[in-house]
């Protein structure tokens, strides 16, 4: 996870998404402990209040939960939940911008379909 | 619990170093005190700690007047740009004396940090390089355990590794037990991710005093063809602009319009850029 104070996204949002990515990739499995606020703040040189703001978003969405006096843990079912959320965002985040850029470059719908097919083939 | 500064003015002869400054340092927050060379940052910190006398105004430390008030002043540690320790004193003796003046000074921690930074505590103050002079002063600052810690140019002469180490130690200490920190520095990008509030001082006046988050949201830059940009900014408050061939970038206060033409590109302004634009009263010709 990379935190960058210069880019447009607020830091607490980057913290939230960075931990989500780590959960999705399996770096933080369900029911495992995630780093503490102090560890996150020190590691990324951010204000603990900012780290807490990011973590609280994850707590509100039932992605992580706090165990009093122990730390924070990934909720059971968090991976599925995150995948659902991301699938919902997929169109807005990727498809609309893809189409917009394609129109700018005058790439046809068929060309795009071909490229997508090629992308899937190259994966294997 | 806070430090309140009310209508503070300081004149050196006929030069006004601080001009009717009012601000509060609230409990347990990290402040960035930013300003160009000679803006008045050090003067402000020195007046709060009663090292320099004010011309007029009032300073309250936890509701007590700061003048001739050792009890109030002892709540603040100022790591000053100048080295005020006796030149012939050894570092280990500085630690010993620090404990006398600041009863909560953590001597054990001071030696641990000396080891981390590779500081030889048997050396005399005068024998230290610029970097190690900063290191020994900031070790004291990280160990005094006063409710208020002022850091005036804490990383002067420090290499990148030691700056990184210092920021991490500071955040770790703050995260475990919050205290009020005021950092004055020119290396704005390095502290922008962890200061909660930013105070920008220019020519002795406070020009910005807000949370870092709000400050970053207070402006944006817009770029594109000169005519497009000029058209967009005609009714807006501009803090600066750069032209480059037929392209122009304008720095605009406020939030961008909802319906911006595709030909214009909107980006956020980072703290350093905002700082430069807001304090650029001395134009490059």
GROMACS .gro file of N, CA and C in nm, chain A residues 16-110:
model
  285
   16UNK      N    1  -0.808   0.380   0.390
   16UNK     CA    2  -0.922   0.289   0.382
   16UNK      C    3  -0.905   0.195   0.263
   17UNK      N    4  -0.876   0.253   0.147
   17UNK     CA    5  -0.865   0.171   0.025
   17UNK      C    6  -0.743   0.080   0.028
   18UNK      N    7  -0.634   0.129   0.087
   18UNK     CA    8  -0.513   0.047   0.096
   18UNK      C    9  -0.538  -0.078   0.179
   19UNK      N   10  -0.611  -0.063   0.289
   19UNK     CA   11  -0.640  -0.179   0.374
   19UNK      C   12  -0.740  -0.271   0.304
   20UNK      N   13  -0.836  -0.212   0.234
   20UNK     CA   14  -0.930  -0.294   0.156
   20UNK      C   15  -0.855  -0.378   0.053
   21UNK      N   16  -0.760  -0.315  -0.017
   21UNK     CA   17  -0.680  -0.388  -0.116
   21UNK      C   18  -0.607  -0.504  -0.051
   22UNK      N   19  -0.550  -0.475   0.068
   22UNK     CA   20  -0.473  -0.579   0.138
   22UNK      C   21  -0.564  -0.694   0.180
   23UNK      N   22  -0.687  -0.662   0.218
   23UNK     CA   23  -0.782  -0.768   0.256
   23UNK      C   24  -0.820  -0.850   0.132
   24UNK      N   25  -0.848  -0.780   0.022
   24UNK     CA   26  -0.885  -0.849  -0.103
   24UNK      C   27  -0.772  -0.939  -0.154
   25UNK      N   28  -0.649  -0.892  -0.139
   25UNK     CA   29  -0.536  -0.971  -0.191
   25UNK      C   30  -0.499  -1.086  -0.098
   26UNK      N   31  -0.559  -1.088   0.021
   26UNK     CA   32  -0.529  -1.196   0.114
   26UNK      C   33  -0.415  -1.165   0.210
   27UNK      N   34  -0.359  -1.044   0.200
   27UNK     CA   35  -0.251  -1.007   0.291
   27UNK      C   36  -0.302  -0.999   0.435
   28UNK      N   37  -0.426  -0.953   0.452
   28UNK     CA   38  -0.491  -0.956   0.584
   28UNK      C   39  -0.613  -1.048   0.574
   29UNK      N   40  -0.597  -1.177   0.604
   29UNK     CA   41  -0.711  -1.269   0.593
   29UNK      C   42  -0.821  -1.235   0.694
   30UNK      N   43  -0.941  -1.289   0.669
   30UNK     CA   44  -1.052  -1.266   0.762
   30UNK      C   45  -1.015  -1.318   0.900
   31UNK      N   46  -1.059  -1.246   1.001
   31UNK     CA   47  -1.031  -1.277   1.143
   31UNK      C   48  -0.885  -1.259   1.183
   32UNK      N   49  -0.803  -1.203   1.092
   32UNK     CA   50  -0.665  -1.175   1.133
   32UNK      C   51  -0.656  -1.030   1.179
   33UNK      N   52  -0.551  -1.001   1.255
   33UNK     CA   53  -0.535  -0.867   1.309
   33UNK      C   54  -0.470  -0.775   1.206
   34UNK      N   55  -0.520  -0.651   1.197
   34UNK     CA   56  -0.456  -0.554   1.107
   34UNK      C   57  -0.366  -0.462   1.192
   35UNK      N   58  -0.275  -0.388   1.130
   35UNK     CA   59  -0.185  -0.302   1.208
   35UNK      C   60  -0.262  -0.199   1.292
   36UNK      N   61  -0.203  -0.159   1.403
   36UNK     CA   62  -0.267  -0.062   1.492
   36UNK      C   63  -0.257   0.079   1.433
   37UNK      N   64  -0.335   0.171   1.493
   37UNK     CA   65  -0.330   0.311   1.449
   37UNK      C   66  -0.187   0.365   1.458
   38UNK      N   67  -0.119   0.332   1.568
   38UNK     CA   68   0.020   0.379   1.583
   38UNK      C   69   0.108   0.324   1.472
   39UNK      N   70   0.095   0.193   1.445
   39UNK     CA   71   0.178   0.133   1.340
   39UNK      C   72   0.150   0.198   1.203
   40UNK      N   73   0.022   0.219   1.174
   40UNK     CA   74  -0.013   0.280   1.045
   40UNK      C   75   0.041   0.423   1.038
   41UNK      N   76   0.020   0.501   1.146
   41UNK     CA   77   0.065   0.641   1.145
   41UNK      C   78   0.215   0.652   1.128
   42UNK      N   79   0.289   0.570   1.205
   42UNK     CA   80   0.435   0.579   1.200
   42UNK      C   81   0.485   0.535   1.063
   43UNK      N   82   0.430   0.425   1.015
   43UNK     CA   83   0.477   0.370   0.888
   43UNK      C   84   0.456   0.466   0.772
   44UNK      N   85   0.339   0.531   0.770
   44UNK     CA   86   0.311   0.620   0.656
   44UNK      C   87   0.330   0.767   0.690
   45UNK      N   88   0.386   0.795   0.808
   45UNK     CA   89   0.410   0.933   0.851
   45UNK      C   90   0.283   1.018   0.843
   46UNK      N   91   0.175   0.965   0.896
   46UNK     CA   92   0.051   1.043   0.893
   46UNK      C   93   0.002   1.067   1.035
   47UNK      N   94  -0.083   1.166   1.048
   47UNK     CA   95  -0.140   1.199   1.178
   47UNK      C   96  -0.230   1.084   1.226
   48UNK      N   97  -0.218   1.042   1.353
   48UNK     CA   98  -0.302   0.932   1.401
   48UNK      C   99  -0.452   0.960   1.385
   49UNK      N  100  -0.491   1.087   1.393
   49UNK     CA  101  -0.633   1.121   1.375
   49UNK      C  102  -0.678   1.085   1.233
   50UNK      N  103  -0.589   1.103   1.137
   50UNK     CA  104  -0.620   1.070   0.998
   50UNK      C  105  -0.631   0.920   0.979
   51UNK      N  106  -0.538   0.846   1.041
   51UNK     CA  107  -0.542   0.700   1.032
   51UNK      C  108  -0.672   0.648   1.093
   52UNK      N  109  -0.709   0.707   1.207
   52UNK     CA  110  -0.831   0.665   1.276
   52UNK      C  111  -0.954   0.691   1.190
   53UNK      N  112  -0.954   0.804   1.120
   53UNK     CA  113  -1.066   0.839   1.033
   53UNK      C  114  -1.083   0.733   0.924
   54UNK      N  115  -0.971   0.689   0.866
   54UNK     CA  116  -0.975   0.587   0.761
   54UNK      C  117  -1.026   0.454   0.817
   55UNK      N  118  -0.973   0.415   0.934
   55UNK     CA  119  -1.012   0.288   0.997
   55UNK      C  120  -1.160   0.292   1.036
   56UNK      N  121  -1.205   0.406   1.085
   56UNK     CA  122  -1.345   0.416   1.127
   56UNK      C  123  -1.443   0.392   1.012
   57UNK      N  124  -1.401   0.433   0.890
   57UNK     CA  125  -1.485   0.406   0.773
   57UNK      C  126  -1.500   0.255   0.754
   58UNK      N  127  -1.390   0.183   0.777
   58UNK     CA  128  -1.393   0.037   0.762
   58UNK      C  129  -1.478  -0.028   0.872
   59UNK      N  130  -1.472   0.031   0.991
   59UNK     CA  131  -1.554  -0.021   1.102
   59UNK      C  132  -1.702   0.001   1.071
   60UNK      N  133  -1.735   0.122   1.023
   60UNK     CA  134  -1.874   0.154   0.990
   60UNK      C  135  -1.929   0.059   0.883
   61UNK      N  136  -1.844   0.021   0.789
   61UNK     CA  137  -1.889  -0.068   0.680
   61UNK      C  138  -1.879  -0.216   0.714
   62UNK      N  139  -1.849  -0.244   0.843
   62UNK     CA  140  -1.834  -0.383   0.888
   62UNK      C  141  -1.727  -0.461   0.811
   63UNK      N  142  -1.618  -0.394   0.780
   63UNK     CA  143  -1.505  -0.462   0.715
   63UNK      C  144  -1.405  -0.503   0.822
   64UNK      N  145  -1.383  -0.416   0.920
   64UNK     CA  146  -1.300  -0.455   1.035
   64UNK      C  147  -1.378  -0.425   1.163
   65UNK      N  148  -1.339  -0.491   1.272
   65UNK     CA  149  -1.402  -0.462   1.401
   65UNK      C  150  -1.294  -0.450   1.508
   66UNK      N  151  -1.330  -0.378   1.615
   66UNK     CA  152  -1.234  -0.354   1.723
   66UNK      C  153  -1.258  -0.455   1.835
   67UNK      N  154  -1.147  -0.513   1.881
   67UNK     CA  155  -1.157  -0.595   2.003
   67UNK      C  156  -1.094  -0.512   2.112
   68UNK      N  157  -1.172  -0.479   2.213
   68UNK     CA  158  -1.125  -0.388   2.316
   68UNK      C  159  -0.993  -0.436   2.378
   69UNK      N  160  -0.896  -0.349   2.379
   69UNK     CA  161  -0.769  -0.380   2.444
   69UNK      C  162  -0.678  -0.473   2.365
   70UNK      N  163  -0.726  -0.523   2.252
   70UNK     CA  164  -0.644  -0.615   2.173
   70UNK      C  165  -0.601  -0.550   2.042
   71UNK      N  166  -0.698  -0.500   1.967
   71UNK     CA  167  -0.665  -0.438   1.839
   71UNK      C  168  -0.780  -0.450   1.741
   72UNK      N  169  -0.748  -0.441   1.613
   72UNK     CA  170  -0.851  -0.444   1.510
   72UNK      C  171  -0.835  -0.568   1.423
   73UNK      N  172  -0.949  -0.627   1.387
   73UNK     CA  173  -0.949  -0.753   1.314
   73UNK      C  174  -1.039  -0.744   1.191
   74UNK      N  175  -1.008  -0.825   1.091
   74UNK     CA  176  -1.089  -0.829   0.969
   74UNK      C  177  -1.215  -0.910   0.997
   75UNK      N  178  -1.332  -0.855   0.960
   75UNK     CA  179  -1.460  -0.924   0.984
   75UNK      C  180  -1.471  -1.049   0.896
   76UNK      N  181  -1.546  -1.144   0.948
   76UNK     CA  182  -1.578  -1.261   0.866
   76UNK      C  183  -1.668  -1.214   0.751
   77UNK      N  184  -1.643  -1.259   0.631
   77UNK     CA  185  -1.726  -1.219   0.517
   77UNK      C  186  -1.683  -1.089   0.453
   78UNK      N  187  -1.573  -1.029   0.504
   78UNK     CA  188  -1.528  -0.899   0.453
   78UNK      C  189  -1.489  -0.908   0.305
   79UNK      N  190  -1.424  -1.019   0.266
   79UNK     CA  191  -1.375  -1.031   0.129
   79UNK      C  192  -1.492  -1.028   0.030
   80UNK      N  193  -1.597  -1.107   0.060
   80UNK     CA  194  -1.713  -1.108  -0.029
   80UNK      C  195  -1.779  -0.972  -0.037
   81UNK      N  196  -1.790  -0.909   0.077
   81UNK     CA  197  -1.853  -0.778   0.084
   81UNK      C  198  -1.777  -0.677  -0.001
   82UNK      N  199  -1.642  -0.677   0.012
   82UNK     CA  200  -1.560  -0.584  -0.064
   82UNK      C  201  -1.572  -0.611  -0.213
   83UNK      N  202  -1.575  -0.741  -0.250
   83UNK     CA  203  -1.587  -0.774  -0.391
   83UNK      C  204  -1.720  -0.723  -0.447
   84UNK      N  205  -1.828  -0.740  -0.370
   84UNK     CA  206  -1.959  -0.689  -0.413
   84UNK      C  207  -1.952  -0.537  -0.436
   85UNK      N  208  -1.896  -0.466  -0.335
   85UNK     CA  209  -1.886  -0.320  -0.346
   85UNK      C  210  -1.808  -0.278  -0.469
   86UNK      N  211  -1.697  -0.347  -0.492
   86UNK     CA  212  -1.613  -0.309  -0.605
   86UNK      C  213  -1.679  -0.339  -0.738
   87UNK      N  214  -1.755  -0.450  -0.741
   87UNK     CA  215  -1.828  -0.483  -0.865
   87UNK      C  216  -1.927  -0.373  -0.897
   88UNK      N  217  -1.992  -0.320  -0.791
   88UNK     CA  218  -2.087  -0.211  -0.812
   88UNK      C  219  -2.019  -0.086  -0.866
   89UNK      N  220  -1.892  -0.065  -0.823
   89UNK     CA  221  -1.820   0.054  -0.868
   89UNK      C  222  -1.756   0.036  -1.005
   90UNK      N  223  -1.752  -0.088  -1.052
   90UNK     CA  224  -1.673  -0.120  -1.170
   90UNK      C  225  -1.712  -0.037  -1.292
   91UNK      N  226  -1.845  -0.024  -1.314
   91UNK     CA  227  -1.889   0.051  -1.431
   91UNK      C  228  -1.842   0.196  -1.425
   92UNK      N  229  -1.874   0.262  -1.311
   92UNK     CA  230  -1.839   0.404  -1.296
   92UNK      C  231  -1.689   0.426  -1.303
   93UNK      N  232  -1.615   0.335  -1.240
   93UNK     CA  233  -1.472   0.357  -1.224
   93UNK      C  234  -1.394   0.324  -1.350
   94UNK      N  235  -1.433   0.218  -1.418
   94UNK     CA  236  -1.353   0.174  -1.533
   94UNK      C  237  -1.424   0.188  -1.667
   95UNK      N  238  -1.547   0.142  -1.676
   95UNK     CA  239  -1.613   0.138  -1.806
   95UNK      C  240  -1.641   0.277  -1.859
   96UNK      N  241  -1.696   0.367  -1.776
   96UNK     CA  242  -1.729   0.500  -1.830
   96UNK      C  243  -1.605   0.574  -1.875
   97UNK      N  244  -1.494   0.564  -1.799
   97UNK     CA  245  -1.375   0.637  -1.841
   97UNK      C  246  -1.315   0.574  -1.966
   98UNK      N  247  -1.326   0.442  -1.978
   98UNK     CA  248  -1.278   0.372  -2.097
   98UNK      C  249  -1.351   0.420  -2.221
   99UNK      N  250  -1.482   0.429  -2.210
   99UNK     CA  251  -1.563   0.471  -2.325
   99UNK      C  252  -1.532   0.616  -2.361
  100UNK      N  253  -1.517   0.701  -2.256
  100UNK     CA  254  -1.489   0.843  -2.280
  100UNK      C  255  -1.359   0.861  -2.357
  101UNK      N  256  -1.254   0.792  -2.311
  101UNK     CA  257  -1.124   0.803  -2.377
  101UNK      C  258  -1.130   0.744  -2.518
  102UNK      N  259  -1.202   0.634  -2.534
  102UNK     CA  260  -1.215   0.571  -2.666
  102UNK      C  261  -1.281   0.667  -2.765
  103UNK      N  262  -1.384   0.739  -2.717
  103UNK     CA  263  -1.453   0.834  -2.804
  103UNK      C  264  -1.358   0.945  -2.846
  104UNK      N  265  -1.277   0.993  -2.749
  104UNK     CA  266  -1.179   1.097  -2.778
  104UNK      C  267  -1.082   1.052  -2.886
  105UNK      N  268  -1.040   0.927  -2.879
  105UNK     CA  269  -0.941   0.873  -2.973
  105UNK      C  270  -1.005   0.812  -3.096
  106UNK      N  271  -1.137   0.821  -3.102
  106UNK     CA  272  -1.215   0.765  -3.213
  106UNK      C  273  -1.187   0.616  -3.231
  107UNK      N  274  -1.187   0.544  -3.122
  107UNK     CA  275  -1.176   0.398  -3.127
  107UNK      C  276  -1.319   0.343  -3.129
  108UNK      N  277  -1.347   0.252  -3.220
  108UNK     CA  278  -1.485   0.205  -3.232
  108UNK      C  279  -1.520   0.104  -3.124
  109UNK      N  280  -1.651   0.083  -3.107
  109UNK     CA  281  -1.700  -0.012  -3.008
  109UNK      C  282  -1.643  -0.151  -3.037
  110UNK      N  283  -1.639  -0.187  -3.166
  110UNK     CA  284  -1.588  -0.318  -3.203
  110UNK      C  285  -1.441  -0.335  -3.167
   0.00000   0.00000   0.00000
